[in-house]
Amino acid sequence: MAADKKESRGARFFSYFEGRRTRKSTPTPHLMKELSAHKVDRPSWSRAFGPIAFTLVMVAIGVGCAVAGEPLLAAVFIACGLLPTIAVYVMAWRALPAVLGPQRNSGTEELGPYLGGGGDERVRQMSPGLMGQERDVMEWNRAEEAQRTYDWLQGLPVGFEDVEVTSDDGVRLAGHALACCPDSPRWVVFAHGYNDNWRAGLAFARRYAEAGCNLLLVDLRAHGASGGQWVGAGWLDRRDLVAWARWVVARAGSGARVMLAGISMGAAAAISACAEEDLPGEVRSCVADSAYTDFWNTAVNVVSTGSLGTQPMPAHPLVDLARLFLRMSKGGYDVAVACPVDAIVRTRVPVLLVQGADDKVVPSYMGAELAAAAPERAELVKVESAGHCCAVFADPERYWEAVDAFVERTL
């Protein structure tokens, strides 16, 4: 990237950055009022069987019509009862493996989904409500970090080492370790988000390394090179991160100082892992960027709003049926148990929460709710004009000011 291009583009946005601010706080009374007013969707098995109840009623009416000598009307009622129910059950059944089955993103982009050639498209996808100068700022900062990260990686005397561990339930997990600060006891275990791979962590790697941290970027289960039949929703992954923390301690020794970090689903997994009783004591803190309070409400939000670029549609009963089918499947589980907001109450380490104010995937109230659940442990940094997982590009100076201070204080 040419120096004159950097200067001209930097000058273009200087005045914009000059007036920008982010908020770093525990929830205010006003925010608590907002939280209390927010409607939370409670998972219920009954909704999964609602279509069956509808079908039974319609069929019963149809049978009654047939008995009364109205065969045509009977056929209409029976068809109207059967066809919609069959359609919605088939839709949910077919969608389950596509949505929660293995997400084998190959990660062929050298710099990953955020810093690679498709990074601008990813930023736009994650920030659908931002236009004009706000989006230009994120794209420019993304391109700047891509060039700096590339130069940094090229200049390192060491490269990433492919490593693996086995989870509690026998799943082989793949990771990529970079001992870029061999004289430092600090390690960051970084977990990516849904449908990503370990290279998503490259958007954060250089700055963590500048803070004296060695890196372990992992593929979550059912992602990248890791095994696993189903996406972990941050719940199954919590145990996997405990296994990775043990790997770091075995590699670096008992003097290691470990931080769990992640974005989106990886952030949810990091929070949940920090509540596990057998988490190694060497884990000192957690940075959770764009973490959700619970997977259920996030899924309902994404389906109903189409915030990940999909067609908006009624969330119920599709998500209820998907939950039921996953629970009934081999190796399946109940996604409704994935609740970082419950885990953060039990965490034994400080947690830095980063939330984009314009996040449409994980609504901003979720960051506030996580902070409110553990005010003595959790610290919230809310970044303006930032979409999902894009706070680091919306205002990198403020983002890393908060993260660097947290690293120095806790690690």
CSV table of C-alpha atoms in Angstrom, one decimal:
chain,number,residue,atom,x,y,z
A,1,MET,CA,0.0,0.0,0.0
A,2,ALA,CA,1.5,3.3,-1.1
A,3,ALA,CA,2.4,5.8,1.5
A,4,ASP,CA,0.7,8.7,-0.4
A,5,LYS,CA,-2.5,6.6,-0.6
A,6,LYS,CA,-2.4,6.0,3.2
A,7,GLU,CA,-2.0,9.7,3.9
A,8,SER,CA,-4.8,10.8,1.6
A,9,ARG,CA,-7.2,8.3,2.9
A,10,GLY,CA,-6.2,8.9,6.5
A,11,ALA,CA,-6.7,12.6,6.1
A,12,ARG,CA,-10.1,11.9,4.6
A,13,PHE,CA,-11.2,10.3,7.9
A,14,PHE,CA,-9.2,12.2,10.4
A,15,SER,CA,-12.0,14.6,11.4
A,16,TYR,CA,-14.4,11.7,11.6
A,17,PHE,CA,-12.2,9.8,14.1
A,18,GLU,CA,-11.6,13.0,16.0
A,19,GLY,CA,-15.2,13.2,17.2
A,20,ARG,CA,-15.9,9.5,17.8
A,21,ARG,CA,-16.3,8.1,21.2
A,22,THR,CA,-17.0,4.7,22.7
A,23,ARG,CA,-18.6,3.8,25.9
A,24,LYS,CA,-17.0,1.7,28.6
A,25,SER,CA,-19.2,1.1,31.6
A,26,THR,CA,-21.3,-1.2,33.5
A,27,PRO,CA,-25.0,-0.8,32.7
A,28,THR,CA,-26.6,2.5,33.7
A,29,PRO,CA,-30.1,2.7,35.2
A,30,HIS,CA,-31.4,3.8,31.8
A,31,LEU,CA,-29.8,0.7,30.2
A,32,MET,CA,-31.2,-1.5,32.9
A,33,LYS,CA,-34.6,-0.2,32.1
A,34,GLU,CA,-34.1,-1.0,28.5
A,35,LEU,CA,-33.0,-4.5,29.4
A,36,SER,CA,-36.1,-5.1,31.6
A,37,ALA,CA,-38.3,-3.9,28.8
A,38,HIS,CA,-36.8,-6.3,26.2
A,39,LYS,CA,-38.9,-9.3,25.4
A,40,VAL,CA,-36.9,-12.5,25.7
A,41,ASP,CA,-38.0,-15.6,23.8
A,42,ARG,CA,-38.2,-18.6,26.0
A,43,PRO,CA,-37.6,-22.0,24.4
A,44,SER,CA,-40.6,-24.3,24.6
A,45,TRP,CA,-40.9,-27.9,23.4
A,46,SER,CA,-44.7,-27.4,23.0
A,47,ARG,CA,-44.1,-25.1,19.9
A,48,ALA,CA,-42.4,-27.9,18.1
A,49,PHE,CA,-45.6,-29.9,18.4
A,50,GLY,CA,-47.9,-27.0,17.6
A,51,PRO,CA,-48.2,-27.9,13.9
A,52,ILE,CA,-49.2,-31.5,14.8
A,53,ALA,CA,-52.0,-30.1,17.0
A,54,PHE,CA,-53.2,-27.9,14.2
A,55,THR,CA,-53.2,-30.9,11.8
A,56,LEU,CA,-55.2,-33.0,14.2
A,57,VAL,CA,-57.8,-30.3,14.6
A,58,MET,CA,-58.1,-29.8,10.8
A,59,VAL,CA,-58.3,-33.6,10.2
A,60,ALA,CA,-60.9,-33.9,12.8
A,61,ILE,CA,-63.0,-31.2,11.1
A,62,GLY,CA,-62.4,-33.0,7.8
A,63,VAL,CA,-63.6,-36.3,9.2
A,64,GLY,CA,-66.7,-34.5,10.6
A,65,CYS,CA,-67.4,-33.1,7.1
A,66,ALA,CA,-67.0,-36.5,5.6
A,67,VAL,CA,-69.5,-38.0,8.1
A,68,ALA,CA,-71.9,-35.2,7.3
A,69,GLY,CA,-71.8,-36.1,3.6
A,70,GLU,CA,-69.4,-33.3,2.4
A,71,PRO,CA,-66.5,-35.2,0.9
A,72,LEU,CA,-65.1,-32.2,-1.0
A,73,LEU,CA,-65.1,-30.0,2.0
A,74,ALA,CA,-63.6,-32.8,4.0
A,75,ALA,CA,-60.7,-33.2,1.5
A,76,VAL,CA,-60.0,-29.4,1.7
A,77,PHE,CA,-59.8,-29.4,5.5
A,78,ILE,CA,-57.6,-32.5,5.6
A,79,ALA,CA,-55.3,-31.2,2.9
A,80,CYS,CA,-55.0,-27.8,4.6
A,81,GLY,CA,-54.2,-29.6,7.9
A,82,LEU,CA,-51.6,-32.0,6.4
A,83,LEU,CA,-49.7,-30.1,3.7
A,84,PRO,CA,-48.5,-27.1,5.7
A,85,THR,CA,-47.3,-29.3,8.6
A,86,ILE,CA,-45.5,-31.7,6.3
A,87,ALA,CA,-43.9,-28.7,4.5
A,88,VAL,CA,-42.6,-27.0,7.7
A,89,TYR,CA,-41.3,-30.3,9.1
A,90,VAL,CA,-39.5,-31.2,5.9
A,91,MET,CA,-38.0,-27.6,5.7
A,92,ALA,CA,-36.7,-27.8,9.3
A,93,TRP,CA,-35.3,-31.3,8.8
A,94,ARG,CA,-33.5,-30.4,5.6
A,95,ALA,CA,-32.2,-27.1,7.1
A,96,LEU,CA,-30.7,-28.7,10.2
A,97,PRO,CA,-27.5,-30.3,8.6
A,98,ALA,CA,-26.9,-27.2,6.5
A,99,VAL,CA,-27.1,-24.8,9.4
A,100,LEU,CA,-25.8,-26.8,12.4
A,101,GLY,CA,-23.9,-29.6,10.6
A,102,PRO,CA,-20.2,-29.3,9.7
A,103,GLN,CA,-19.2,-25.9,8.4
A,104,ARG,CA,-16.1,-26.9,6.3
A,105,ASN,CA,-14.9,-23.5,5.4
A,106,SER,CA,-11.5,-24.4,4.0
A,107,GLY,CA,-9.8,-21.2,5.0
A,108,THR,CA,-7.8,-21.0,1.8
A,109,GLU,CA,-7.7,-17.2,2.0
A,110,GLU,CA,-4.2,-16.7,3.4
A,111,LEU,CA,-5.3,-13.8,5.7
A,112,GLY,CA,-8.7,-15.3,6.5
A,113,PRO,CA,-12.3,-14.1,6.1
A,114,TYR,CA,-11.8,-10.6,7.5
A,115,LEU,CA,-8.3,-9.6,6.2
A,116,GLY,CA,-8.3,-11.6,2.9
A,117,GLY,CA,-9.6,-10.6,-0.5
A,118,GLY,CA,-13.2,-11.0,0.5
A,119,GLY,CA,-12.8,-8.9,3.7
A,120,ASP,CA,-14.8,-5.9,2.5
A,121,GLU,CA,-17.7,-8.1,1.6
A,122,ARG,CA,-17.6,-9.7,5.0
A,123,VAL,CA,-17.6,-6.3,6.7
A,124,ARG,CA,-20.6,-5.3,4.7
A,125,GLN,CA,-22.4,-8.5,5.5
A,126,MET,CA,-21.8,-8.0,9.2
A,127,SER,CA,-22.7,-4.3,9.2
A,128,PRO,CA,-25.9,-4.1,7.0
A,129,GLY,CA,-27.2,-1.0,8.7
A,130,LEU,CA,-24.1,1.1,8.1
A,131,MET,CA,-23.5,3.1,5.0
A,132,GLY,CA,-21.4,5.9,3.6
A,133,GLN,CA,-18.6,7.2,5.7
A,134,GLU,CA,-19.1,4.7,8.5
A,135,ARG,CA,-18.6,1.8,6.2
A,136,ASP,CA,-15.7,3.5,4.4
A,137,VAL,CA,-13.9,3.8,7.7
A,138,MET,CA,-14.3,0.1,8.5
A,139,GLU,CA,-13.1,-0.9,5.0
A,140,TRP,CA,-10.1,1.4,5.1
A,141,ASN,CA,-9.1,0.2,8.6
A,142,ARG,CA,-9.6,-3.4,7.5
A,143,ALA,CA,-7.3,-2.9,4.5
A,144,GLU,CA,-4.7,-1.2,6.7
A,145,GLU,CA,-4.7,-4.1,9.1
A,146,ALA,CA,-4.5,-6.6,6.3
A,147,GLN,CA,-1.3,-5.0,5.0
A,148,ARG,CA,0.2,-4.7,8.4
A,149,THR,CA,-0.6,-8.3,9.3
A,150,TYR,CA,0.8,-9.6,6.0
A,151,ASP,CA,4.1,-7.7,6.6
A,152,TRP,CA,4.2,-8.9,10.2
A,153,LEU,CA,3.7,-12.5,9.2
A,154,GLN,CA,6.3,-12.3,6.5
A,155,GLY,CA,8.9,-10.9,9.0
A,156,LEU,CA,8.4,-13.5,11.7
A,157,PRO,CA,11.3,-16.0,12.2
A,158,VAL,CA,8.7,-18.7,13.1
A,159,GLY,CA,5.5,-19.8,11.5
A,160,PHE,CA,2.3,-21.4,12.6
A,161,GLU,CA,2.5,-25.0,13.9
A,162,ASP,CA,-0.3,-27.4,13.3
A,163,VAL,CA,-1.4,-28.9,16.6
A,164,GLU,CA,-4.3,-31.0,17.8
A,165,VAL,CA,-6.1,-32.2,21.0
A,166,THR,CA,-8.9,-34.6,21.6
A,167,SER,CA,-12.1,-33.4,23.3
A,168,ASP,CA,-13.9,-35.0,26.2
A,169,ASP,CA,-16.2,-36.7,23.8
A,170,GLY,CA,-13.5,-38.0,21.5
A,171,VAL,CA,-13.6,-35.3,18.8
A,172,ARG,CA,-10.3,-34.5,17.2
A,173,LEU,CA,-9.7,-30.7,17.3
A,174,ALA,CA,-7.3,-28.8,15.2
A,175,GLY,CA,-5.3,-25.7,16.2
A,176,HIS,CA,-2.5,-23.5,15.0
A,177,ALA,CA,0.1,-22.3,17.4
A,178,LEU,CA,2.4,-19.3,16.9
A,179,ALA,CA,5.2,-18.9,19.5
A,180,CYS,CA,5.9,-15.4,18.3
A,181,CYS,CA,6.9,-14.2,21.8
A,182,PRO,CA,9.1,-17.1,23.1
A,183,ASP,CA,10.3,-15.2,26.2
A,184,SER,CA,6.8,-14.3,27.3
A,185,PRO,CA,4.5,-16.5,29.4
A,186,ARG,CA,1.4,-14.9,27.9
A,187,TRP,CA,-0.8,-17.0,25.6
A,188,VAL,CA,-4.1,-16.1,23.9
A,189,VAL,CA,-6.3,-19.0,22.8
A,190,PHE,CA,-8.6,-17.5,20.1
A,191,ALA,CA,-11.9,-19.0,19.0
A,192,HIS,CA,-13.6,-17.8,15.8
A,193,GLY,CA,-17.3,-17.4,15.1
A,194,TYR,CA,-19.9,-19.5,13.3
A,195,ASN,CA,-19.0,-20.7,9.8
A,196,ASP,CA,-15.5,-19.4,10.0
A,197,ASN,CA,-12.1,-21.0,10.7
A,198,TRP,CA,-8.9,-20.3,12.6
A,199,ARG,CA,-7.8,-17.7,10.2
A,200,ALA,CA,-10.5,-15.3,11.4
A,201,GLY,CA,-8.2,-14.8,14.4
A,202,LEU,CA,-5.5,-13.2,12.1
A,203,ALA,CA,-7.5,-10.0,12.2
A,204,PHE,CA,-6.5,-9.8,15.9
A,205,ALA,CA,-3.2,-11.7,16.0
A,206,ARG,CA,-0.7,-8.9,15.3
A,207,ARG,CA,-2.0,-6.7,18.0
A,208,TYR,CA,-2.1,-9.5,20.6
A,209,ALA,CA,1.5,-10.3,19.6
A,210,GLU,CA,2.5,-6.7,20.1
A,211,ALA,CA,1.2,-7.1,23.7
A,212,GLY,CA,3.6,-9.9,24.2
A,213,CYS,CA,1.2,-12.8,23.7
A,214,ASN,CA,1.9,-16.1,22.0
A,215,LEU,CA,-1.1,-17.3,19.9
A,216,LEU,CA,-3.2,-20.4,19.6
A,217,LEU,CA,-5.9,-20.0,16.9
A,218,VAL,CA,-8.2,-22.9,16.9
A,219,ASP,CA,-10.8,-24.4,14.6
A,220,LEU,CA,-14.0,-24.9,16.6
A,221,ARG,CA,-15.6,-28.4,16.4
A,222,ALA,CA,-17.4,-29.0,13.1
A,223,HIS,CA,-15.4,-26.2,11.5
A,224,GLY,CA,-12.3,-26.1,9.4
A,225,ALA,CA,-10.0,-29.1,10.1
A,226,SER,CA,-11.6,-30.1,13.4
A,227,GLY,CA,-13.9,-33.1,13.6
A,228,GLY,CA,-17.4,-33.1,15.0
A,229,GLN,CA,-20.9,-33.9,13.7
A,230,TRP,CA,-22.6,-30.8,15.0
A,231,VAL,CA,-21.8,-27.1,15.5
A,232,GLY,CA,-21.3,-26.6,19.3
A,233,ALA,CA,-23.2,-23.3,19.6
A,234,GLY,CA,-20.6,-22.2,22.2
A,235,TRP,CA,-21.9,-25.0,24.5
A,236,LEU,CA,-20.0,-28.1,23.4
A,237,ASP,CA,-17.1,-25.8,22.5
A,238,ARG,CA,-16.7,-24.7,26.1
A,239,ARG,CA,-15.2,-28.1,26.9
A,240,ASP,CA,-13.0,-27.9,23.9
A,241,LEU,CA,-11.5,-24.6,25.0
A,242,VAL,CA,-10.8,-26.2,28.4
A,243,ALA,CA,-8.8,-28.9,26.5
A,244,TRP,CA,-7.0,-26.2,24.5
A,245,ALA,CA,-6.1,-24.4,27.7
A,246,ARG,CA,-4.6,-27.6,29.1
A,247,TRP,CA,-2.6,-28.0,25.9
A,248,VAL,CA,-1.1,-24.5,26.4
A,249,VAL,CA,-0.2,-25.2,30.0
A,250,ALA,CA,1.4,-28.5,28.9
A,251,ARG,CA,3.4,-26.7,26.2
A,252,ALA,CA,4.4,-23.6,28.1
A,253,GLY,CA,4.5,-24.9,31.7
A,254,SER,CA,2.9,-24.0,34.9
A,255,GLY,CA,4.1,-20.4,34.6
A,256,ALA,CA,1.9,-19.8,31.6
A,257,ARG,CA,-0.6,-17.0,31.8
A,258,VAL,CA,-3.5,-17.7,29.5
A,259,MET,CA,-6.3,-15.6,28.1
A,260,LEU,CA,-9.4,-17.1,26.3
A,261,ALA,CA,-10.6,-14.8,23.5
A,262,GLY,CA,-13.1,-15.1,20.7
A,263,ILE,CA,-15.7,-13.5,18.5
A,264,SER,CA,-19.4,-14.2,18.3
A,265,MET,CA,-19.9,-18.0,18.9
A,266,GLY,CA,-16.2,-18.2,19.9
A,267,ALA,CA,-16.7,-15.5,22.4
A,268,ALA,CA,-19.7,-17.3,23.9
A,269,ALA,CA,-17.6,-20.5,24.1
A,270,ALA,CA,-14.8,-18.5,25.9
A,271,ILE,CA,-17.2,-17.1,28.5
A,272,SER,CA,-18.7,-20.5,29.1
A,273,ALA,CA,-15.3,-22.2,29.4
A,274,CYS,CA,-14.3,-19.7,32.1
A,275,ALA,CA,-17.1,-21.0,34.2
A,276,GLU,CA,-15.9,-24.7,34.1
A,277,GLU,CA,-14.6,-26.0,37.4
A,278,ASP,CA,-11.7,-27.8,35.9
A,279,LEU,CA,-10.4,-24.9,33.9
A,280,PRO,CA,-6.7,-24.6,34.5
A,281,GLY,CA,-5.7,-22.0,37.0
A,282,GLU,CA,-3.3,-20.5,34.5
A,283,VAL,CA,-6.3,-19.1,32.6
A,284,ARG,CA,-6.4,-15.5,34.0
A,285,SER,CA,-8.9,-13.6,31.8
A,286,CYS,CA,-11.3,-13.6,28.9
A,287,VAL,CA,-12.0,-11.2,26.0
A,288,ALA,CA,-15.4,-11.7,24.4
A,289,ASP,CA,-16.2,-9.8,21.3
A,290,SER,CA,-19.8,-9.8,20.1
A,291,ALA,CA,-20.8,-12.6,22.5
A,292,TYR,CA,-24.5,-13.5,22.8
A,293,THR,CA,-26.4,-14.1,26.0
A,294,ASP,CA,-27.9,-17.3,24.7
A,295,PHE,CA,-27.9,-19.2,21.4
A,296,TRP,CA,-31.6,-19.6,21.3
A,297,ASN,CA,-32.5,-15.9,21.2
A,298,THR,CA,-29.7,-15.2,18.7
A,299,ALA,CA,-31.1,-17.9,16.4
A,300,VAL,CA,-34.6,-16.5,16.7
A,301,ASN,CA,-33.3,-13.0,15.9
A,302,VAL,CA,-31.2,-14.1,12.9
A,303,VAL,CA,-34.0,-16.2,11.3
A,304,SER,CA,-36.7,-13.5,11.9
A,305,THR,CA,-34.7,-10.6,10.7
A,306,GLY,CA,-32.4,-12.2,8.1
A,307,SER,CA,-29.5,-10.3,9.8
A,308,LEU,CA,-26.9,-12.7,8.2
A,309,GLY,CA,-28.1,-12.0,4.7
A,310,THR,CA,-30.8,-14.7,4.6
A,311,GLN,CA,-34.4,-14.1,3.7
A,312,PRO,CA,-36.4,-13.1,6.9
A,313,MET,CA,-39.0,-15.5,7.9
A,314,PRO,CA,-41.1,-16.4,11.0
A,315,ALA,CA,-38.7,-18.1,13.4
A,316,HIS,CA,-41.4,-20.3,14.9
A,317,PRO,CA,-41.9,-23.2,14.5
A,318,LEU,CA,-38.8,-23.6,12.4
A,319,VAL,CA,-36.2,-23.1,15.1
A,320,ASP,CA,-38.3,-25.2,17.5
A,321,LEU,CA,-38.4,-28.1,15.1
A,322,ALA,CA,-34.7,-27.7,14.3
A,323,ARG,CA,-34.0,-27.8,18.1
A,324,LEU,CA,-36.2,-31.0,18.4
A,325,PHE,CA,-34.5,-32.8,15.5
A,326,LEU,CA,-31.0,-31.9,16.7
A,327,ARG,CA,-31.9,-33.3,20.1
A,328,MET,CA,-33.1,-36.5,18.6
A,329,SER,CA,-30.2,-36.9,16.2
A,330,LYS,CA,-27.1,-39.1,16.9
A,331,GLY,CA,-24.6,-37.0,18.8
A,332,GLY,CA,-27.1,-34.2,19.1
A,333,TYR,CA,-27.9,-32.0,22.1
A,334,ASP,CA,-30.3,-29.2,23.1
A,335,VAL,CA,-29.0,-25.9,21.8
A,336,ALA,CA,-31.2,-24.1,24.3
A,337,VAL,CA,-28.7,-24.9,27.1
A,338,ALA,CA,-26.1,-22.7,25.4
A,339,CYS,CA,-26.4,-19.7,27.8
A,340,PRO,CA,-23.3,-17.6,28.4
A,341,VAL,CA,-25.4,-15.2,30.5
A,342,ASP,CA,-25.7,-18.0,33.0
A,343,ALA,CA,-22.1,-19.0,32.8
A,344,ILE,CA,-20.7,-15.5,33.3
A,345,VAL,CA,-22.2,-15.5,36.7
A,346,ARG,CA,-20.0,-18.4,37.7
A,347,THR,CA,-16.8,-17.3,35.9
A,348,ARG,CA,-13.7,-17.1,38.1
A,349,VAL,CA,-11.8,-14.7,35.8
A,350,PRO,CA,-12.3,-11.1,34.7
A,351,VAL,CA,-14.1,-10.7,31.4
A,352,LEU,CA,-13.8,-7.9,28.9
A,353,LEU,CA,-17.0,-7.6,26.7
A,354,VAL,CA,-16.8,-5.8,23.4
A,355,GLN,CA,-20.1,-4.9,21.7
A,356,GLY,CA,-20.8,-3.1,18.4
A,357,ALA,CA,-23.6,-0.6,18.9
A,358,ASP,CA,-25.0,-1.4,15.4
A,359,ASP,CA,-24.8,-5.2,15.7
A,360,LYS,CA,-27.8,-6.7,14.0
A,361,VAL,CA,-26.8,-10.3,14.6
A,362,VAL,CA,-26.2,-10.1,18.4
A,363,PRO,CA,-28.3,-7.1,19.5
A,364,SER,CA,-26.5,-4.6,21.7
A,365,TYR,CA,-28.8,-5.4,24.7
A,366,MET,CA,-27.1,-8.8,24.9
A,367,GLY,CA,-23.7,-7.2,25.8
A,368,ALA,CA,-25.4,-5.1,28.4
A,369,GLU,CA,-27.2,-8.1,29.8
A,370,LEU,CA,-23.9,-10.1,30.1
A,371,ALA,CA,-22.3,-7.2,31.9
A,372,ALA,CA,-25.2,-6.7,34.2
A,373,ALA,CA,-25.2,-10.4,35.1
A,374,ALA,CA,-21.6,-10.2,36.6
A,375,PRO,CA,-20.8,-6.5,37.4
A,376,GLU,CA,-18.0,-7.4,39.6
A,377,ARG,CA,-16.3,-9.5,36.9
A,378,ALA,CA,-17.4,-8.2,33.6
A,379,GLU,CA,-16.5,-4.9,31.9
A,380,LEU,CA,-18.4,-3.7,28.8
A,381,VAL,CA,-16.9,-1.6,26.0
A,382,LYS,CA,-19.5,-0.5,23.5
A,383,VAL,CA,-18.2,0.7,20.2
A,384,GLU,CA,-20.2,3.1,18.0
A,385,SER,CA,-20.8,2.5,14.3
A,386,ALA,CA,-19.7,-1.1,14.6
A,387,GLY,CA,-21.5,-4.1,13.2
A,388,HIS,CA,-21.2,-7.8,14.3
A,389,CYS,CA,-17.5,-8.6,15.0
A,390,CYS,CA,-16.5,-5.3,13.4
A,391,ALA,CA,-15.7,-3.1,16.4
A,392,VAL,CA,-12.0,-3.7,15.7
A,393,PHE,CA,-12.4,-2.1,12.3
A,394,ALA,CA,-14.9,0.6,13.3
A,395,ASP,CA,-12.5,2.1,15.9
A,396,PRO,CA,-9.3,0.2,16.2
A,397,GLU,CA,-7.6,2.8,18.4
A,398,ARG,CA,-10.3,2.6,21.0
A,399,TYR,CA,-10.7,-1.2,20.7
A,400,TRP,CA,-7.0,-1.9,21.3
A,401,GLU,CA,-6.7,0.8,24.0
A,402,ALA,CA,-9.3,-1.2,26.0
A,403,VAL,CA,-7.9,-4.6,25.2
A,404,ASP,CA,-4.2,-3.7,25.8
A,405,ALA,CA,-5.1,-2.2,29.2
A,406,PHE,CA,-7.1,-5.3,30.0
A,407,VAL,CA,-4.2,-7.6,29.0
A,408,GLU,CA,-1.7,-5.6,31.1
A,409,ARG,CA,-4.0,-5.7,34.1
A,410,THR,CA,-5.1,-9.3,34.0
A,411,LEU,CA,-2.4,-11.2,32.1
